[in-house]
Amino acid sequence: MSKLKTPLTELVGIEYPVVQTGMGWVAGARLVAATSNAGGLGILASATMTLEELQTAVAKVKAATDKPFGINMRADAGDAAARCDLLIREGVKVASFALAPKPELIAKLKDAGVVVIPSVGLAKHAKKVASWGADAVIVQGGEGGGHTGPIATTLLLPSVLDAVKDTGMPVIAAGGFFDGRGLAAALSYGAAGVAMGTRFLLTSDSTVPDAVKQRYLDAALDGTVVSTRVDGMPHRVLRTGLVEKLESGSPVRGFAAAIGNAQKFKKMSGMTWRSMVKDGLAMRHGKDLTWSQVVMAANTPMLLKAGLVEGNTEAGVLASGQVAGIIDSLPSCAELVPQIAAEAIEHLQAATSYIV
Ligand SMILES: Cc1cc2nc3c(=O)[nH]c(=O)nc-3n(C[C@H](O)[C@H](O)[C@H](O)COP(=O)(O)O)c2cc1C
């Protein structure tokens, strides 16, 4: 039987060039272990975990699989260094970053034998992290779920591939992938594999409540929207009632509306005003955000938690890629990952018949 061997499978030591990305509140120990056991690369989302919770999650993954897995973190988190120490101590194979980590942090991780894979949204960022020694990059196009950029994967991917060609750094394509055709296409572009978020959220191994998964399955291809009203940054989410309301509010009314929302979310989340204002100030520092966005930003993780963990689809925000509109099944990771690779091989082989 044919297999896929790419710079990604070789770099990380996995069977299939398929990555499950670090989605806050979604990529927990169960999903990560299931992905890695299926032969892909599971990545734990640690930005929504305390250090202690991360330690517990790592222990759970290690108890469930001896295959490679990764941890995603915010490079700008106050305790990023402590998280890296944990990762090194626990022998975790891959460090994934939502934003470019500092060169010293990359060097420290690499010295310890950790594979460093930052996510980037622009070719110039890919070039920068390549020069800092990153082992690979995940490039997410605008179709992707969560915080996202305006450029479609079909254009962003080749621009990144061209930018880092001379460095030989493997590029992993993300944003809009869900099946073997997508993997075949990414490999044809010159990528080393694909990374998927929404497709893995919609598996039987993800702990997202069933009613919420149904909301995603019911979405049409135009069922997501990129909103800056959640936290000031472009965020691709399902078009729910709450998002429609945020989108239709005039920016001038923004602050009053956000305070109202913040009050609701405070009650829902159990956060104190003090901690919310503190978070808001930290977010605002150095950024061009309005105060209403700051109030919302302080609550974004809680909004996502309300939707993705507590199943409150009316009060919560549901980050989602456009692929939600095309996905209509909830396979296990054990079914999904090998199936995608098998389909990709079929499509790559079929395409060779066009060559005469
Ligand atoms: C529910 C959800 C939560 C996400 N949370 C994070 C996160 O915490 N950190 C991060 O770097 N990316 C996050 N993302 C983005 C994904 O890691 C990934 O890049 C994206 O989902 C890829 O696009 P796709 O959904 O089309 O597969 C999230 C995406 C989703 C759908």
Tab-separated table of C-alpha atoms and ligand atoms in Angstrom:
chain	number	residue	atom	x	y	z
A	1	MET	CA	0.000	0.000	0.000
A	2	SER	CA	1.284	3.474	-0.902
A	3	LYS	CA	2.123	5.887	1.913
A	4	LEU	CA	2.858	9.581	2.127
A	5	LYS	CA	6.340	10.609	3.243
A	6	THR	CA	6.870	14.373	3.449
A	7	PRO	CA	9.272	16.743	5.246
A	8	LEU	CA	6.587	17.026	7.961
A	9	THR	CA	6.203	13.297	8.599
A	10	GLU	CA	9.995	13.033	8.729
A	11	LEU	CA	10.494	16.099	10.955
A	12	VAL	CA	8.009	15.059	13.622
A	13	GLY	CA	7.996	11.284	13.212
A	14	ILE	CA	4.314	10.859	12.349
A	15	GLU	CA	2.604	8.517	9.913
A	16	TYR	CA	0.391	11.025	8.069
A	17	PRO	CA	1.100	14.690	7.159
A	18	VAL	CA	-1.980	15.859	9.040
A	19	VAL	CA	-1.942	18.242	12.009
A	20	GLN	CA	-4.776	18.951	14.469
A	21	THR	CA	-4.311	22.565	15.500
A	22	GLY	CA	-4.340	24.076	18.997
A	23	MET	CA	-7.917	25.302	19.352
A	24	GLY	CA	-8.732	27.000	22.659
A	25	TRP	CA	-11.262	24.997	24.758
A	26	VAL	CA	-11.406	22.328	22.037
A	27	ALA	CA	-7.953	20.776	21.646
A	28	GLY	CA	-7.774	19.061	25.027
A	29	ALA	CA	-6.100	15.805	26.056
A	30	ARG	CA	-8.760	13.539	24.540
A	31	LEU	CA	-8.708	15.037	21.043
A	32	VAL	CA	-4.920	15.370	21.005
A	33	ALA	CA	-4.308	11.761	22.067
A	34	ALA	CA	-6.905	10.524	19.550
A	35	THR	CA	-5.231	12.456	16.707
A	36	SER	CA	-1.738	11.302	17.606
A	37	ASN	CA	-2.892	7.704	18.040
A	38	ALA	CA	-4.456	7.964	14.579
A	39	GLY	CA	-1.026	8.799	13.127
A	40	GLY	CA	-1.430	12.584	12.838
A	41	LEU	CA	0.028	15.320	15.045
A	42	GLY	CA	-2.266	16.406	17.886
A	43	ILE	CA	-1.579	19.826	19.418
A	44	LEU	CA	-2.823	20.778	22.886
A	45	ALA	CA	-4.271	24.292	23.163
A	46	SER	CA	-2.697	25.754	26.267
A	47	ALA	CA	-3.672	29.435	25.966
A	48	THR	CA	-6.950	28.646	27.727
A	49	MET	CA	-5.276	26.521	30.427
A	50	THR	CA	-3.447	27.492	33.575
A	51	LEU	CA	0.056	26.087	33.954
A	52	GLU	CA	-1.313	23.466	36.357
A	53	GLU	CA	-4.076	22.508	33.952
A	54	LEU	CA	-1.505	22.180	31.190
A	55	GLN	CA	0.591	19.864	33.372
A	56	THR	CA	-2.474	17.683	34.007
A	57	ALA	CA	-3.421	17.666	30.310
A	58	VAL	CA	0.112	16.638	29.298
A	59	ALA	CA	-0.016	13.758	31.793
A	60	LYS	CA	-3.372	12.664	30.343
A	61	VAL	CA	-2.075	12.724	26.762
A	62	LYS	CA	1.035	10.780	27.767
A	63	ALA	CA	-1.105	8.190	29.534
A	64	ALA	CA	-3.190	7.747	26.369
A	65	THR	CA	-0.491	7.711	23.678
A	66	ASP	CA	3.227	7.260	23.211
A	67	LYS	CA	3.080	8.996	19.828
A	68	PRO	CA	4.434	12.547	19.228
A	69	PHE	CA	2.192	15.486	20.142
A	70	GLY	CA	2.583	19.238	20.575
A	71	ILE	CA	1.579	22.184	22.740
A	72	ASN	CA	0.285	25.480	21.366
A	73	MET	CA	0.890	28.610	23.399
A	74	ARG	CA	0.876	32.365	23.135
A	75	ALA	CA	4.406	33.626	22.701
A	76	ASP	CA	3.332	36.833	24.481
A	77	ALA	CA	1.928	35.041	27.546
A	78	GLY	CA	3.481	36.221	30.816
A	79	ASP	CA	4.452	32.648	31.679
A	80	ALA	CA	5.556	31.526	28.180
A	81	ALA	CA	9.028	30.665	29.519
A	82	ALA	CA	7.540	28.463	32.263
A	83	ARG	CA	5.356	26.739	29.669
A	84	CYS	CA	8.415	26.053	27.516
A	85	ASP	CA	10.243	24.642	30.542
A	86	LEU	CA	7.317	22.308	31.179
A	87	LEU	CA	7.344	21.224	27.556
A	88	ILE	CA	11.078	20.496	27.664
A	89	ARG	CA	10.825	18.709	31.033
A	90	GLU	CA	8.000	16.501	29.779
A	91	GLY	CA	9.748	15.681	26.501
A	92	VAL	CA	6.908	17.080	24.370
A	93	LYS	CA	7.893	16.817	20.714
A	94	VAL	CA	6.456	20.028	19.212
A	95	ALA	CA	6.093	23.651	20.363
A	96	SER	CA	3.466	25.537	18.371
A	97	PHE	CA	3.012	29.300	18.701
A	98	ALA	CA	0.074	31.532	17.821
A	99	LEU	CA	2.478	34.441	17.224
A	100	ALA	CA	6.181	34.440	16.426
A	101	PRO	CA	8.257	33.519	19.492
A	102	LYS	CA	11.472	35.399	20.279
A	103	PRO	CA	14.674	33.988	18.685
A	104	GLU	CA	16.080	33.136	22.144
A	105	LEU	CA	13.017	31.054	22.956
A	106	ILE	CA	13.301	29.198	19.642
A	107	ALA	CA	16.991	28.528	20.342
A	108	LYS	CA	16.270	27.236	23.853
A	109	LEU	CA	13.582	24.845	22.625
A	110	LYS	CA	15.696	23.630	19.727
A	111	ASP	CA	18.680	23.025	22.013
A	112	ALA	CA	16.398	20.751	24.025
A	113	GLY	CA	15.398	18.842	20.889
A	114	VAL	CA	11.907	20.352	20.603
A	115	VAL	CA	10.526	20.934	17.101
A	116	VAL	CA	9.389	24.580	16.835
A	117	ILE	CA	6.414	25.334	14.556
A	118	PRO	CA	5.011	28.902	14.756
A	119	SER	CA	1.812	29.861	12.927
A	120	VAL	CA	2.059	32.800	10.515
A	121	GLY	CA	-0.370	34.801	8.437
A	122	LEU	CA	2.051	36.591	6.111
A	123	ALA	CA	5.053	35.617	3.967
A	124	LYS	CA	7.314	38.164	5.701
A	125	HIS	CA	6.598	36.548	9.085
A	126	ALA	CA	7.433	33.122	7.668
A	127	LYS	CA	10.728	34.505	6.382
A	128	LYS	CA	11.486	36.038	9.768
A	129	VAL	CA	10.863	32.868	11.792
A	130	ALA	CA	12.825	30.839	9.231
A	131	SER	CA	15.816	33.128	9.819
A	132	TRP	CA	15.362	32.604	13.570
A	133	GLY	CA	15.625	28.832	13.157
A	134	ALA	CA	12.004	27.673	13.267
A	135	ASP	CA	11.722	24.082	12.055
A	136	ALA	CA	8.478	24.598	10.090
A	137	VAL	CA	5.550	27.024	9.890
A	138	ILE	CA	1.804	26.665	9.780
A	139	VAL	CA	0.315	29.221	7.392
A	140	GLN	CA	-3.375	29.938	7.896
A	141	GLY	CA	-5.412	31.449	5.092
A	142	GLY	CA	-8.542	33.551	5.536
A	143	GLU	CA	-10.943	30.593	5.242
A	144	GLY	CA	-9.673	29.362	8.591
A	145	GLY	CA	-11.504	29.503	11.913
A	146	GLY	CA	-10.640	31.741	14.849
A	147	HIS	CA	-8.362	34.757	14.423
A	148	THR	CA	-7.614	34.947	10.754
A	149	GLY	CA	-6.281	37.163	7.972
A	150	PRO	CA	-7.864	38.470	4.777
A	151	ILE	CA	-5.861	36.415	2.231
A	152	ALA	CA	-7.226	33.092	0.963
A	153	THR	CA	-5.109	29.968	1.425
A	154	THR	CA	-4.838	29.537	-2.378
A	155	LEU	CA	-2.771	32.753	-2.549
A	156	LEU	CA	-1.194	32.964	0.883
A	157	LEU	CA	0.263	29.461	0.668
A	158	PRO	CA	2.221	29.967	-2.588
A	159	SER	CA	3.389	33.394	-1.390
A	160	VAL	CA	4.808	31.826	1.785
A	161	LEU	CA	6.291	28.886	-0.115
A	162	ASP	CA	8.058	31.291	-2.477
A	163	ALA	CA	9.311	33.445	0.406
A	164	VAL	CA	10.970	30.582	2.275
A	165	LYS	CA	11.975	28.391	-0.675
A	166	ASP	CA	15.687	29.074	-0.223
A	167	THR	CA	15.591	28.130	3.457
A	168	GLY	CA	14.113	24.654	2.863
A	169	MET	CA	11.784	25.176	5.845
A	170	PRO	CA	8.689	22.959	5.542
A	171	VAL	CA	5.381	24.824	5.252
A	172	ILE	CA	2.141	23.364	6.585
A	173	ALA	CA	-1.040	24.683	4.971
A	174	ALA	CA	-4.076	25.611	7.109
A	175	GLY	CA	-7.431	27.245	6.555
A	176	GLY	CA	-10.150	25.488	4.605
A	177	PHE	CA	-8.867	21.894	4.664
A	178	PHE	CA	-11.134	18.969	5.490
A	179	ASP	CA	-10.444	16.044	3.160
A	180	GLY	CA	-7.935	14.211	0.982
A	181	ARG	CA	-8.461	16.493	-1.999
A	182	GLY	CA	-7.270	19.400	0.107
A	183	LEU	CA	-4.226	17.484	1.301
A	184	ALA	CA	-3.408	16.487	-2.306
A	185	ALA	CA	-3.764	20.127	-3.373
A	186	ALA	CA	-1.549	21.389	-0.539
A	187	LEU	CA	1.141	18.834	-1.349
A	188	SER	CA	0.914	19.842	-5.023
A	189	TYR	CA	1.521	23.473	-4.069
A	190	GLY	CA	4.679	22.314	-2.324
A	191	ALA	CA	3.427	22.234	1.268
A	192	ALA	CA	4.578	19.452	3.592
A	193	GLY	CA	1.115	18.723	4.975
A	194	VAL	CA	-2.097	20.289	6.219
A	195	ALA	CA	-3.258	21.543	9.601
A	196	MET	CA	-6.971	21.531	10.383
A	197	GLY	CA	-9.028	23.002	13.194
A	198	THR	CA	-12.732	22.882	12.393
A	199	ARG	CA	-12.512	19.386	10.853
A	200	PHE	CA	-11.094	18.042	14.131
A	201	LEU	CA	-13.634	19.973	16.227
A	202	LEU	CA	-16.215	18.015	14.228
A	203	THR	CA	-15.065	14.530	15.236
A	204	SER	CA	-16.521	12.124	17.765
A	205	ASP	CA	-13.304	12.545	19.786
A	206	SER	CA	-13.792	16.285	20.370
A	207	THR	CA	-15.450	17.152	23.678
A	208	VAL	CA	-17.544	20.005	22.246
A	209	PRO	CA	-21.196	19.380	23.276
A	210	ASP	CA	-23.275	17.483	20.687
A	211	ALA	CA	-25.801	20.316	20.283
A	212	VAL	CA	-22.955	22.708	19.464
A	213	LYS	CA	-21.452	20.287	16.944
A	214	GLN	CA	-24.914	20.155	15.352
A	215	ARG	CA	-24.859	23.960	15.024
A	216	TYR	CA	-21.625	23.664	13.050
A	217	LEU	CA	-22.959	20.787	10.920
A	218	ASP	CA	-26.090	22.832	10.123
A	219	ALA	CA	-24.040	25.830	8.925
A	220	ALA	CA	-24.020	26.615	5.199
A	221	LEU	CA	-20.898	27.716	3.315
A	222	ASP	CA	-21.837	31.325	4.048
A	223	GLY	CA	-22.605	30.491	7.677
A	224	THR	CA	-19.456	32.097	9.095
A	225	VAL	CA	-18.475	35.735	9.332
A	226	VAL	CA	-15.194	37.491	10.040
A	227	SER	CA	-16.069	39.852	12.857
A	228	THR	CA	-13.911	42.494	14.489
A	229	ARG	CA	-16.700	43.214	16.975
A	230	VAL	CA	-15.760	40.359	19.276
A	231	ASP	CA	-12.338	41.568	20.320
A	232	GLY	CA	-11.106	44.089	17.783
A	233	MET	CA	-9.221	41.558	15.697
A	234	PRO	CA	-10.637	39.718	12.669
A	235	HIS	CA	-12.170	36.555	14.097
A	236	ARG	CA	-13.967	33.975	11.914
A	237	VAL	CA	-16.973	32.692	13.823
A	238	LEU	CA	-20.342	31.065	13.149
A	239	ARG	CA	-23.024	33.618	12.322
A	240	THR	CA	-25.056	33.243	15.522
A	241	GLY	CA	-27.679	35.607	16.936
A	242	LEU	CA	-25.118	37.168	19.265
A	243	VAL	CA	-22.665	37.802	16.419
A	244	GLU	CA	-25.420	39.295	14.218
A	245	LYS	CA	-26.257	41.634	17.089
A	246	LEU	CA	-22.635	42.654	17.599
A	247	GLU	CA	-22.210	43.170	13.856
A	248	SER	CA	-25.299	45.343	13.466
A	249	GLY	CA	-24.471	47.670	16.381
A	250	SER	CA	-22.999	51.030	15.362
A	251	PRO	CA	-19.384	51.543	16.489
A	252	VAL	CA	-20.429	54.691	18.347
A	253	ARG	CA	-22.790	52.687	20.502
A	254	GLY	CA	-20.064	50.101	20.927
A	255	PHE	CA	-18.910	50.976	24.389
A	256	ALA	CA	-22.361	51.019	25.953
A	257	ALA	CA	-23.225	47.745	24.237
A	258	ALA	CA	-19.980	46.147	25.349
A	259	ILE	CA	-20.491	47.239	28.943
A	260	GLY	CA	-23.935	45.667	28.773
A	261	ASN	CA	-22.424	42.506	27.330
A	262	ALA	CA	-19.602	42.571	29.824
A	263	GLN	CA	-22.157	42.716	32.617
A	264	LYS	CA	-23.906	39.663	31.177
A	265	PHE	CA	-20.637	37.830	30.704
A	266	LYS	CA	-19.442	38.763	34.173
A	267	LYS	CA	-22.503	37.089	35.621
A	268	MET	CA	-22.042	34.108	33.334
A	269	SER	CA	-18.314	33.670	33.849
A	270	GLY	CA	-17.974	34.482	37.529
A	271	MET	CA	-15.128	36.897	36.723
A	272	THR	CA	-14.704	39.969	38.920
A	273	TRP	CA	-14.741	43.479	37.437
A	274	ARG	CA	-11.229	43.878	38.766
A	275	SER	CA	-9.843	40.918	36.797
A	276	MET	CA	-11.776	41.941	33.688
A	277	VAL	CA	-10.406	45.486	33.727
A	278	LYS	CA	-6.914	44.135	34.371
A	279	ASP	CA	-7.157	41.830	31.340
A	280	GLY	CA	-8.561	44.670	29.276
A	281	LEU	CA	-5.684	46.982	30.155
A	282	ALA	CA	-3.162	44.276	29.308
A	283	MET	CA	-4.830	43.768	25.921
A	284	ARG	CA	-5.013	47.482	25.158
A	285	HIS	CA	-1.353	48.111	25.807
A	286	GLY	CA	0.290	49.071	22.533
A	287	LYS	CA	-2.788	48.236	20.475
A	288	ASP	CA	-5.195	50.458	18.646
A	289	LEU	CA	-8.359	49.102	20.219
A	290	THR	CA	-11.413	51.021	21.320
A	291	TRP	CA	-12.466	50.698	24.935
A	292	SER	CA	-15.529	48.751	23.898
A	293	GLN	CA	-13.268	46.261	22.147
A	294	VAL	CA	-11.107	46.078	25.256
A	295	VAL	CA	-14.131	45.161	27.333
A	296	MET	CA	-15.082	42.526	24.777
A	297	ALA	CA	-11.489	41.327	24.432
A	298	ALA	CA	-11.270	40.687	28.124
A	299	ASN	CA	-14.249	38.433	27.696
A	300	THR	CA	-13.379	36.636	24.453
A	301	PRO	CA	-12.043	33.488	26.122
A	302	MET	CA	-15.160	33.355	28.270
A	303	LEU	CA	-17.372	33.857	25.218
A	304	LEU	CA	-15.668	30.948	23.477
A	305	LYS	CA	-15.926	28.849	26.626
A	306	ALA	CA	-19.641	29.572	26.933
A	307	GLY	CA	-20.202	28.268	23.415
A	308	LEU	CA	-17.664	25.481	23.050
A	309	VAL	CA	-17.632	24.027	26.562
A	310	GLU	CA	-20.941	24.988	28.138
A	311	GLY	CA	-22.935	24.656	24.918
A	312	ASN	CA	-24.600	28.060	25.235
A	313	THR	CA	-24.892	28.851	21.532
A	314	GLU	CA	-26.912	32.017	22.137
A	315	ALA	CA	-24.522	33.750	24.566
A	316	GLY	CA	-21.281	32.248	23.314
A	317	VAL	CA	-19.031	32.785	20.329
A	318	LEU	CA	-18.288	29.760	18.139
A	319	ALA	CA	-15.005	30.139	16.263
A	320	SER	CA	-15.283	28.296	12.966
A	321	GLY	CA	-13.659	27.917	9.586
A	322	GLN	CA	-15.704	28.163	6.404
A	323	VAL	CA	-15.335	24.381	6.095
A	324	ALA	CA	-18.147	24.027	8.638
A	325	GLY	CA	-20.412	24.683	5.646
A	326	ILE	CA	-19.209	21.599	3.812
A	327	ILE	CA	-18.597	19.134	6.653
A	328	ASP	CA	-21.561	16.875	7.409
A	329	SER	CA	-20.136	14.041	9.517
A	330	LEU	CA	-18.548	13.361	12.892
A	331	PRO	CA	-15.961	10.627	12.266
A	332	SER	CA	-13.468	9.475	14.872
A	333	CYS	CA	-9.866	10.630	14.402
A	334	ALA	CA	-8.930	6.986	13.803
A	335	GLU	CA	-11.274	7.003	10.794
A	336	LEU	CA	-10.573	10.540	9.611
A	337	VAL	CA	-6.782	10.787	9.483
A	338	PRO	CA	-5.939	7.626	7.460
A	339	GLN	CA	-8.960	8.309	5.214
A	340	ILE	CA	-7.662	11.778	4.324
A	341	ALA	CA	-4.237	10.368	3.485
A	342	ALA	CA	-5.715	7.527	1.394
A	343	GLU	CA	-7.907	9.985	-0.528
A	344	ALA	CA	-4.942	12.298	-1.095
A	345	ILE	CA	-2.914	9.443	-2.557
A	346	GLU	CA	-5.838	8.552	-4.873
A	347	HIS	CA	-6.104	12.150	-6.089
A	348	LEU	CA	-2.372	12.583	-6.562
A	349	GLN	CA	-2.207	9.329	-8.529
A	350	ALA	CA	-5.265	10.256	-10.612
A	351	ALA	CA	-3.717	13.632	-11.457
A	352	THR	CA	-0.656	11.953	-12.934
A	353	SER	CA	-2.911	10.522	-15.659
A	354	TYR	CA	-3.169	14.026	-17.096
A	355	ILE	CA	0.524	13.936	-17.852
A	356	VAL	CA	1.129	12.542	-21.311
B	1	LIG	C1	-12.865	26.717	17.781
B	1	LIG	C2	-11.527	27.216	17.351
B	1	LIG	C3	-10.631	27.698	18.297
B	1	LIG	C4	-9.358	28.151	17.926
B	1	LIG	N1	-8.480	28.543	18.881
B	1	LIG	C5	-7.203	28.848	18.546
B	1	LIG	C6	-6.229	29.132	19.547
B	1	LIG	O1	-6.518	29.137	20.747
B	1	LIG	N2	-4.946	29.426	19.139
B	1	LIG	C7	-4.587	29.390	17.806
B	1	LIG	O2	-3.415	29.613	17.481
B	1	LIG	N3	-5.511	29.149	16.842
B	1	LIG	C8	-6.793	28.855	17.182
B	1	LIG	N4	-7.708	28.556	16.202
B	1	LIG	C9	-7.267	28.486	14.775
B	1	LIG	C10	-6.864	27.042	14.443
B	1	LIG	O3	-5.748	26.684	15.197
B	1	LIG	C11	-6.552	26.811	12.957
B	1	LIG	O4	-5.500	27.622	12.524
B	1	LIG	C12	-7.751	27.001	12.057
B	1	LIG	O5	-8.874	26.383	12.644
B	1	LIG	C13	-7.504	26.421	10.681
B	1	LIG	O6	-8.595	26.628	9.844
B	1	LIG	P1	-9.780	25.541	9.627
B	1	LIG	O7	-10.717	25.769	10.746
B	1	LIG	O8	-10.335	25.906	8.298
B	1	LIG	O9	-9.180	24.174	9.662
B	1	LIG	C14	-8.994	28.131	16.554
B	1	LIG	C15	-9.916	27.685	15.595
B	1	LIG	C16	-11.155	27.215	15.967
B	1	LIG	C17	-12.117	26.698	14.897
